[in-house]
Amino acid sequence: MRVLVTGLGTFWGSRLAQQLEADPNVELVVGVDTREPQLPLERTEFVQADSSYGVLHRIVHATAVDTVIHTHLEVDSTRTSARRLHEVNVIGTTNLLAAAGAEGSSVRKVVLKTSTLIYGAAAADPYFFREDAHRTKAASTPVERSLVEISDLVRDFTVDNPQVVVSELRFANVLGNDVSTVFSRMLRMGAVPEVLGFDPRLQFVHQDDVTAALAFAARHHVPGTFNVAGPDVTTWSGVCRAVGRRRVAMPPVLTGPAAVPLRLARVVDIPQEVLALLRFGRGVDTTRFRQAGFEYEYDTPAAVDAFARTTRRERVVGRTPPYRYSPALENFFRHSRAVR
């Protein structure tokens, strides 16, 4: 396999490249991003560049990659502007698919990391969303609209490029030791917000299962759209009990304005799509991906318990500072004669 990873500077891109490096069947890993990797990488070729069509087309043509894994999607709307989110998600995906499907392209597999936020959260939702289910309300937030557009782009690309295996993986809310999400930040607060009168059903996926799922799709023939979430569901009250956090209720009306003081105080920023989840919850059917052969290491309760153990340890010893990429340091470890 010769693999191109977009978003190498993201948490997911760096972790995935590190996992692919350990696979003897992977001949080449090329990573593209404007940011440097977040983890030490030994044989990944890092290209510090944007995701414009011209750059991606030249990289695909020059390296003859057969597999593209697109990790560079923004699903945390608190970390970027609506304009930037559209540029990264919609325009970036458009450029990547155009490069992968260009005449003479060597690409035969495309794996995309997306989100179950595409389904939304509303009172009329089904108990579980299957992959072919549609939203019950129109997308109303920038991140949800971008995910709908991306799904349309993927569908058109699949029709126009039948020679390419396309796997669209829709991930549920992620928890883990190292990753920072809206939910992990809320669960690290002294008191966790909830919507008065609501105790929603939720699903989580452990960070290790995220990278494992992406690598599985890259290594196997699994065309189509797949929900990726820890089997089983839990409730928000159950999550808070597991993590040992008390809950503070927000009013069921004007919930958005009620969350503003938390953002202004820089305690936590809860976007509209997450406020909807705290009210109505969401469940997704994970049967299809398991039938394809993927085995989860963590179901939803186990992912929550693992995160709870992490937070308990952090209260005692504090959080471990993240790795900071240094080109000089990495070059030393790779090329110095002093290193055995």
Short mmCIF file of C-alpha atoms in Angstrom, two decimals:
data_model
loop_
_atom_site.label_atom_id
_atom_site.label_comp_id
_atom_site.label_asym_id
_atom_site.label_seq_id
_atom_site.Cartn_x
_atom_site.Cartn_y
_atom_site.Cartn_z
CA MET A 1 0.00 0.00 0.00
CA ARG A 2 1.05 3.55 -0.77
CA VAL A 3 -1.01 5.90 1.39
CA LEU A 4 -1.72 9.63 1.42
CA VAL A 5 -3.03 11.01 4.74
CA THR A 6 -4.57 14.48 4.73
CA GLY A 7 -4.56 16.46 7.95
CA LEU A 8 -1.28 15.00 9.19
CA GLY A 9 -1.05 17.86 11.69
CA THR A 10 -4.36 16.92 13.31
CA PHE A 11 -4.67 14.55 16.23
CA TRP A 12 -6.20 11.87 13.99
CA GLY A 13 -3.82 12.29 11.07
CA SER A 14 -0.75 11.93 13.28
CA ARG A 15 -2.11 8.90 15.15
CA LEU A 16 -3.17 7.17 11.94
CA ALA A 17 0.19 7.76 10.24
CA GLN A 18 1.95 6.31 13.30
CA GLN A 19 -0.22 3.20 13.10
CA LEU A 20 0.32 2.78 9.35
CA GLU A 21 4.09 3.06 9.82
CA ALA A 22 4.00 -0.12 11.89
CA ASP A 23 2.26 -2.07 9.12
CA PRO A 24 4.78 -3.98 6.95
CA ASN A 25 2.26 -4.02 4.09
CA VAL A 26 2.39 -0.21 3.88
CA GLU A 27 5.23 0.75 1.57
CA LEU A 28 4.81 4.53 1.76
CA VAL A 29 3.00 7.06 3.95
CA VAL A 30 2.77 10.65 2.76
CA GLY A 31 1.12 13.23 5.01
CA VAL A 32 -0.10 16.68 3.97
CA ASP A 33 -0.95 19.61 6.24
CA THR A 34 -0.01 23.20 6.91
CA ARG A 35 0.64 22.20 10.53
CA GLU A 36 3.40 19.93 11.75
CA PRO A 37 2.61 16.41 13.06
CA GLN A 38 1.51 16.07 16.67
CA LEU A 39 3.37 12.78 17.18
CA PRO A 40 6.88 11.54 16.37
CA LEU A 41 6.87 9.79 12.98
CA GLU A 42 9.72 7.69 11.60
CA ARG A 43 9.04 6.97 7.93
CA THR A 44 6.13 9.23 7.03
CA GLU A 45 7.00 11.80 4.36
CA PHE A 46 5.60 15.11 5.65
CA VAL A 47 4.61 17.68 3.02
CA GLN A 48 3.91 21.05 4.61
CA ALA A 49 1.38 22.46 2.17
CA ASP A 50 -2.27 23.43 1.87
CA SER A 51 -5.04 21.24 0.46
CA SER A 52 -5.46 23.07 -2.82
CA TYR A 53 -6.25 21.01 -5.90
CA GLY A 54 -2.94 21.85 -7.55
CA VAL A 55 -0.91 20.63 -4.57
CA LEU A 56 -2.94 17.45 -4.04
CA HIS A 57 -2.98 16.59 -7.75
CA ARG A 58 0.80 16.90 -7.99
CA ILE A 59 1.35 14.80 -4.86
CA VAL A 60 -0.99 12.04 -6.04
CA HIS A 61 0.63 12.00 -9.49
CA ALA A 62 4.22 12.10 -8.21
CA THR A 63 3.90 9.49 -5.45
CA ALA A 64 1.49 7.08 -7.20
CA VAL A 65 -0.45 6.55 -3.99
CA ASP A 66 -3.23 3.97 -4.23
CA THR A 67 -5.01 4.85 -0.96
CA VAL A 68 -6.15 8.24 0.34
CA ILE A 69 -7.33 8.71 3.93
CA HIS A 70 -9.03 12.05 4.52
CA THR A 71 -8.83 12.93 8.23
CA HIS A 72 -8.83 16.70 7.76
CA LEU A 73 -12.43 17.56 8.61
CA GLU A 74 -13.50 20.02 11.29
CA VAL A 75 -16.37 18.74 13.44
CA ASP A 76 -15.71 20.84 16.56
CA SER A 77 -17.29 24.15 15.61
CA THR A 78 -16.00 25.83 18.78
CA ARG A 79 -12.43 25.71 17.43
CA THR A 80 -12.91 27.53 14.12
CA SER A 81 -15.06 30.07 12.29
CA ALA A 82 -17.96 29.11 10.03
CA ARG A 83 -16.04 30.39 7.00
CA ARG A 84 -12.92 28.40 7.85
CA LEU A 85 -15.03 25.33 8.58
CA HIS A 86 -16.57 25.50 5.08
CA GLU A 87 -13.16 26.00 3.47
CA VAL A 88 -11.63 23.01 5.25
CA ASN A 89 -14.59 20.63 5.03
CA VAL A 90 -16.31 21.36 1.74
CA ILE A 91 -13.64 22.98 -0.41
CA GLY A 92 -10.86 20.78 0.95
CA THR A 93 -12.88 17.60 0.29
CA THR A 94 -13.80 18.84 -3.18
CA ASN A 95 -10.12 19.37 -4.01
CA LEU A 96 -9.12 15.98 -2.64
CA LEU A 97 -11.78 14.06 -4.56
CA ALA A 98 -10.93 15.95 -7.74
CA ALA A 99 -7.27 14.97 -7.36
CA ALA A 100 -8.15 11.35 -6.57
CA GLY A 101 -10.45 11.10 -9.58
CA ALA A 102 -8.29 12.95 -12.08
CA GLU A 103 -7.41 11.27 -15.37
CA GLY A 104 -4.56 8.82 -14.90
CA SER A 105 -4.86 8.84 -11.10
CA SER A 106 -3.36 5.84 -9.27
CA VAL A 107 -5.91 6.12 -6.42
CA ARG A 108 -8.10 3.04 -5.97
CA LYS A 109 -9.35 3.62 -2.44
CA VAL A 110 -10.60 6.68 -0.54
CA VAL A 111 -11.47 6.64 3.17
CA LEU A 112 -13.18 9.68 4.69
CA LYS A 113 -13.56 10.46 8.39
CA THR A 114 -16.88 12.24 8.95
CA SER A 115 -19.35 12.45 11.84
CA THR A 116 -22.75 11.28 13.04
CA LEU A 117 -23.52 14.98 13.50
CA ILE A 118 -24.81 14.66 9.93
CA TYR A 119 -28.02 13.12 11.37
CA GLY A 120 -28.73 16.03 13.71
CA ALA A 121 -30.72 15.61 16.92
CA ALA A 122 -34.46 16.28 17.12
CA ALA A 123 -37.59 15.10 18.89
CA ALA A 124 -38.87 13.19 15.84
CA ASP A 125 -35.67 11.17 15.31
CA PRO A 126 -35.75 7.37 15.07
CA TYR A 127 -34.42 5.31 17.97
CA PHE A 128 -31.37 4.43 15.86
CA PHE A 129 -30.16 6.03 12.65
CA ARG A 130 -29.13 3.57 9.97
CA GLU A 131 -26.70 4.77 7.32
CA ASP A 132 -29.46 5.27 4.74
CA ALA A 133 -31.67 7.28 7.11
CA HIS A 134 -32.25 11.00 6.60
CA ARG A 135 -32.39 13.86 9.05
CA THR A 136 -35.82 14.70 10.44
CA LYS A 137 -34.97 18.44 10.45
CA ALA A 138 -32.93 20.47 7.99
CA ALA A 139 -29.31 21.11 8.95
CA SER A 140 -29.14 24.41 10.80
CA THR A 141 -25.51 24.76 11.92
CA PRO A 142 -22.39 25.28 9.76
CA VAL A 143 -20.80 21.96 10.75
CA GLU A 144 -23.95 19.98 10.01
CA ARG A 145 -24.48 21.72 6.66
CA SER A 146 -20.88 21.02 5.67
CA LEU A 147 -21.27 17.32 6.51
CA VAL A 148 -24.39 17.08 4.36
CA GLU A 149 -22.53 18.72 1.47
CA ILE A 150 -19.59 16.34 1.91
CA SER A 151 -21.89 13.33 1.80
CA ASP A 152 -23.35 14.61 -1.48
CA LEU A 153 -19.84 15.11 -2.88
CA VAL A 154 -18.90 11.55 -1.91
CA ARG A 155 -22.02 10.12 -3.53
CA ASP A 156 -21.31 11.94 -6.81
CA PHE A 157 -17.64 10.89 -6.73
CA THR A 158 -18.61 7.24 -6.21
CA VAL A 159 -20.92 7.32 -9.23
CA ASP A 160 -18.32 9.01 -11.45
CA ASN A 161 -15.41 6.81 -10.31
CA PRO A 162 -16.63 3.19 -10.02
CA GLN A 163 -13.00 1.97 -10.06
CA VAL A 164 -12.39 3.59 -6.65
CA VAL A 165 -13.53 1.98 -3.39
CA VAL A 166 -14.96 4.75 -1.21
CA SER A 167 -15.56 4.28 2.52
CA GLU A 168 -17.33 7.07 4.42
CA LEU A 169 -17.00 6.52 8.18
CA ARG A 170 -19.38 8.51 10.38
CA PHE A 171 -17.96 8.65 13.90
CA ALA A 172 -19.95 9.26 17.08
CA ASN A 173 -18.75 11.52 19.92
CA VAL A 174 -15.15 10.64 20.78
CA LEU A 175 -13.68 10.13 24.24
CA GLY A 176 -10.11 9.20 25.10
CA ASN A 177 -6.99 9.93 27.12
CA ASP A 178 -5.51 12.42 24.66
CA VAL A 179 -8.21 13.85 22.42
CA SER A 180 -10.00 17.11 23.26
CA THR A 181 -13.68 17.36 22.28
CA VAL A 182 -16.65 19.39 23.49
CA PHE A 183 -17.81 16.40 25.55
CA SER A 184 -14.41 15.70 27.09
CA ARG A 185 -14.07 19.38 28.02
CA MET A 186 -17.54 19.42 29.61
CA LEU A 187 -16.76 16.26 31.56
CA ARG A 188 -13.59 17.81 32.98
CA MET A 189 -15.61 20.67 34.52
CA GLY A 190 -16.41 20.66 38.21
CA ALA A 191 -20.12 20.78 37.39
CA VAL A 192 -21.43 19.46 34.08
CA PRO A 193 -24.28 21.20 32.23
CA GLU A 194 -27.51 19.42 31.38
CA VAL A 195 -30.87 20.55 30.00
CA LEU A 196 -33.55 20.53 32.68
CA GLY A 197 -36.01 17.66 32.17
CA PHE A 198 -33.88 15.79 29.60
CA ASP A 199 -31.59 12.79 30.04
CA PRO A 200 -30.60 11.89 26.47
CA ARG A 201 -29.34 8.58 25.11
CA LEU A 202 -25.80 8.96 23.80
CA GLN A 203 -23.09 6.89 22.14
CA PHE A 204 -19.34 7.39 22.31
CA VAL A 205 -16.40 5.89 20.47
CA HIS A 206 -12.98 5.50 22.07
CA GLN A 207 -10.07 7.27 20.39
CA ASP A 208 -8.29 3.94 19.79
CA ASP A 209 -11.30 2.58 17.91
CA VAL A 210 -11.31 5.70 15.70
CA THR A 211 -7.80 5.10 14.37
CA ALA A 212 -8.42 1.36 14.21
CA ALA A 213 -11.56 1.91 12.12
CA LEU A 214 -9.75 4.20 9.68
CA ALA A 215 -6.89 1.71 9.32
CA PHE A 216 -9.37 -1.17 8.89
CA ALA A 217 -11.13 0.62 6.04
CA ALA A 218 -7.77 1.33 4.40
CA ARG A 219 -6.68 -2.32 4.60
CA HIS A 220 -9.97 -3.96 3.59
CA HIS A 221 -12.50 -3.74 0.77
CA VAL A 222 -15.42 -1.99 2.51
CA PRO A 223 -17.24 0.30 0.07
CA GLY A 224 -20.14 2.37 1.39
CA THR A 225 -21.17 4.48 4.36
CA PHE A 226 -20.70 3.17 7.90
CA ASN A 227 -21.68 4.39 11.36
CA VAL A 228 -18.81 3.99 13.83
CA ALA A 229 -19.85 4.15 17.49
CA GLY A 230 -19.29 2.01 20.53
CA PRO A 231 -22.06 -0.60 20.61
CA ASP A 232 -24.76 0.00 23.23
CA VAL A 233 -25.92 3.37 24.52
CA THR A 234 -25.74 5.25 27.78
CA THR A 235 -27.46 8.27 29.26
CA TRP A 236 -25.96 11.66 30.03
CA SER A 237 -26.72 11.19 33.72
CA GLY A 238 -24.96 7.82 33.62
CA VAL A 239 -21.89 9.38 31.98
CA CYS A 240 -21.71 12.09 34.63
CA ARG A 241 -22.02 9.53 37.44
CA ALA A 242 -19.25 7.41 35.93
CA VAL A 243 -16.92 10.40 35.70
CA GLY A 244 -17.91 11.60 39.17
CA ARG A 245 -19.35 14.96 38.16
CA ARG A 246 -22.42 16.69 39.50
CA ARG A 247 -24.85 18.24 37.02
CA VAL A 248 -26.12 21.79 36.76
CA ALA A 249 -29.35 22.26 34.85
CA MET A 250 -29.87 24.80 32.09
CA PRO A 251 -33.46 25.88 31.32
CA PRO A 252 -35.25 23.86 28.60
CA VAL A 253 -36.18 27.12 26.83
CA LEU A 254 -33.57 29.60 25.59
CA THR A 255 -30.91 26.96 26.18
CA GLY A 256 -28.53 28.67 23.77
CA PRO A 257 -28.50 31.99 25.65
CA ALA A 258 -28.22 30.09 28.94
CA ALA A 259 -24.93 28.56 27.70
CA VAL A 260 -23.44 31.95 26.78
CA PRO A 261 -22.01 32.71 30.26
CA LEU A 262 -20.01 29.46 30.13
CA ARG A 263 -18.45 30.58 26.85
CA LEU A 264 -17.81 34.14 28.02
CA ALA A 265 -16.16 32.84 31.18
CA ARG A 266 -14.03 30.56 28.98
CA VAL A 267 -15.24 27.56 30.95
CA VAL A 268 -16.60 25.66 27.95
CA ASP A 269 -18.18 26.57 24.62
CA ILE A 270 -21.20 24.39 23.84
CA PRO A 271 -22.28 24.73 20.18
CA GLN A 272 -25.87 24.42 19.03
CA GLU A 273 -25.41 20.92 17.63
CA VAL A 274 -24.21 19.68 21.05
CA LEU A 275 -26.98 21.51 22.91
CA ALA A 276 -29.43 19.60 20.68
CA LEU A 277 -27.71 16.34 21.68
CA LEU A 278 -28.03 17.25 25.39
CA ARG A 279 -31.76 17.63 24.79
CA PHE A 280 -32.70 14.84 22.37
CA GLY A 281 -29.65 12.55 22.20
CA ARG A 282 -28.89 10.25 19.29
CA GLY A 283 -28.37 6.58 18.59
CA VAL A 284 -26.85 5.04 15.46
CA ASP A 285 -26.97 1.47 14.18
CA THR A 286 -23.45 0.01 14.07
CA THR A 287 -24.40 -3.35 12.51
CA ARG A 288 -23.09 -2.66 9.02
CA PHE A 289 -19.47 -1.97 9.99
CA ARG A 290 -19.35 -4.93 12.37
CA GLN A 291 -20.69 -7.18 9.61
CA ALA A 292 -17.85 -5.90 7.43
CA GLY A 293 -15.47 -7.42 9.97
CA PHE A 294 -14.53 -4.55 12.27
CA GLU A 295 -14.26 -5.43 15.96
CA TYR A 296 -14.53 -2.71 18.60
CA GLU A 297 -12.17 -2.71 21.54
CA TYR A 298 -14.61 -0.56 23.56
CA ASP A 299 -18.39 -0.39 23.61
CA THR A 300 -19.96 2.89 24.74
CA PRO A 301 -20.00 2.11 28.51
CA ALA A 302 -16.39 0.88 28.32
CA ALA A 303 -15.28 4.04 26.48
CA VAL A 304 -16.91 6.14 29.23
CA ASP A 305 -15.29 4.05 31.98
CA ALA A 306 -11.86 4.40 30.35
CA PHE A 307 -12.30 8.16 30.21
CA ALA A 308 -13.45 8.19 33.85
CA ARG A 309 -10.23 6.41 34.88
CA THR A 310 -8.25 9.04 32.97
CA THR A 311 -9.98 11.94 34.74
CA ARG A 312 -9.46 10.32 38.15
CA ARG A 313 -5.76 9.95 37.43
CA GLU A 314 -5.54 13.54 36.20
CA ARG A 315 -6.95 14.80 39.50
CA VAL A 316 -3.98 13.21 41.27
CA VAL A 317 -1.04 13.71 38.89
CA GLY A 318 -2.35 16.35 36.47
CA ARG A 319 -2.59 16.14 32.69
CA THR A 320 0.43 15.02 30.67
CA PRO A 321 1.62 17.82 28.35
CA PRO A 322 1.16 16.94 24.65
CA TYR A 323 4.05 16.14 22.34
CA ARG A 324 5.37 19.14 20.39
CA TYR A 325 6.87 18.34 17.01
CA SER A 326 10.41 19.63 16.46
CA PRO A 327 12.04 19.09 13.04
CA ALA A 328 15.54 19.39 14.50
CA LEU A 329 14.80 16.83 17.21
CA GLU A 330 13.21 14.41 14.76
CA ASN A 331 16.14 14.74 12.35
CA PHE A 332 18.50 13.94 15.22
CA PHE A 333 16.66 10.73 16.10
CA ARG A 334 16.40 9.70 12.45
CA HIS A 335 19.88 10.48 11.16
CA SER A 336 22.37 10.94 14.01
CA ARG A 337 25.11 8.31 14.35
CA ALA A 338 24.75 8.67 18.11
CA VAL A 339 21.34 7.02 18.02
CA ARG A 340 21.40 3.21 18.22
#
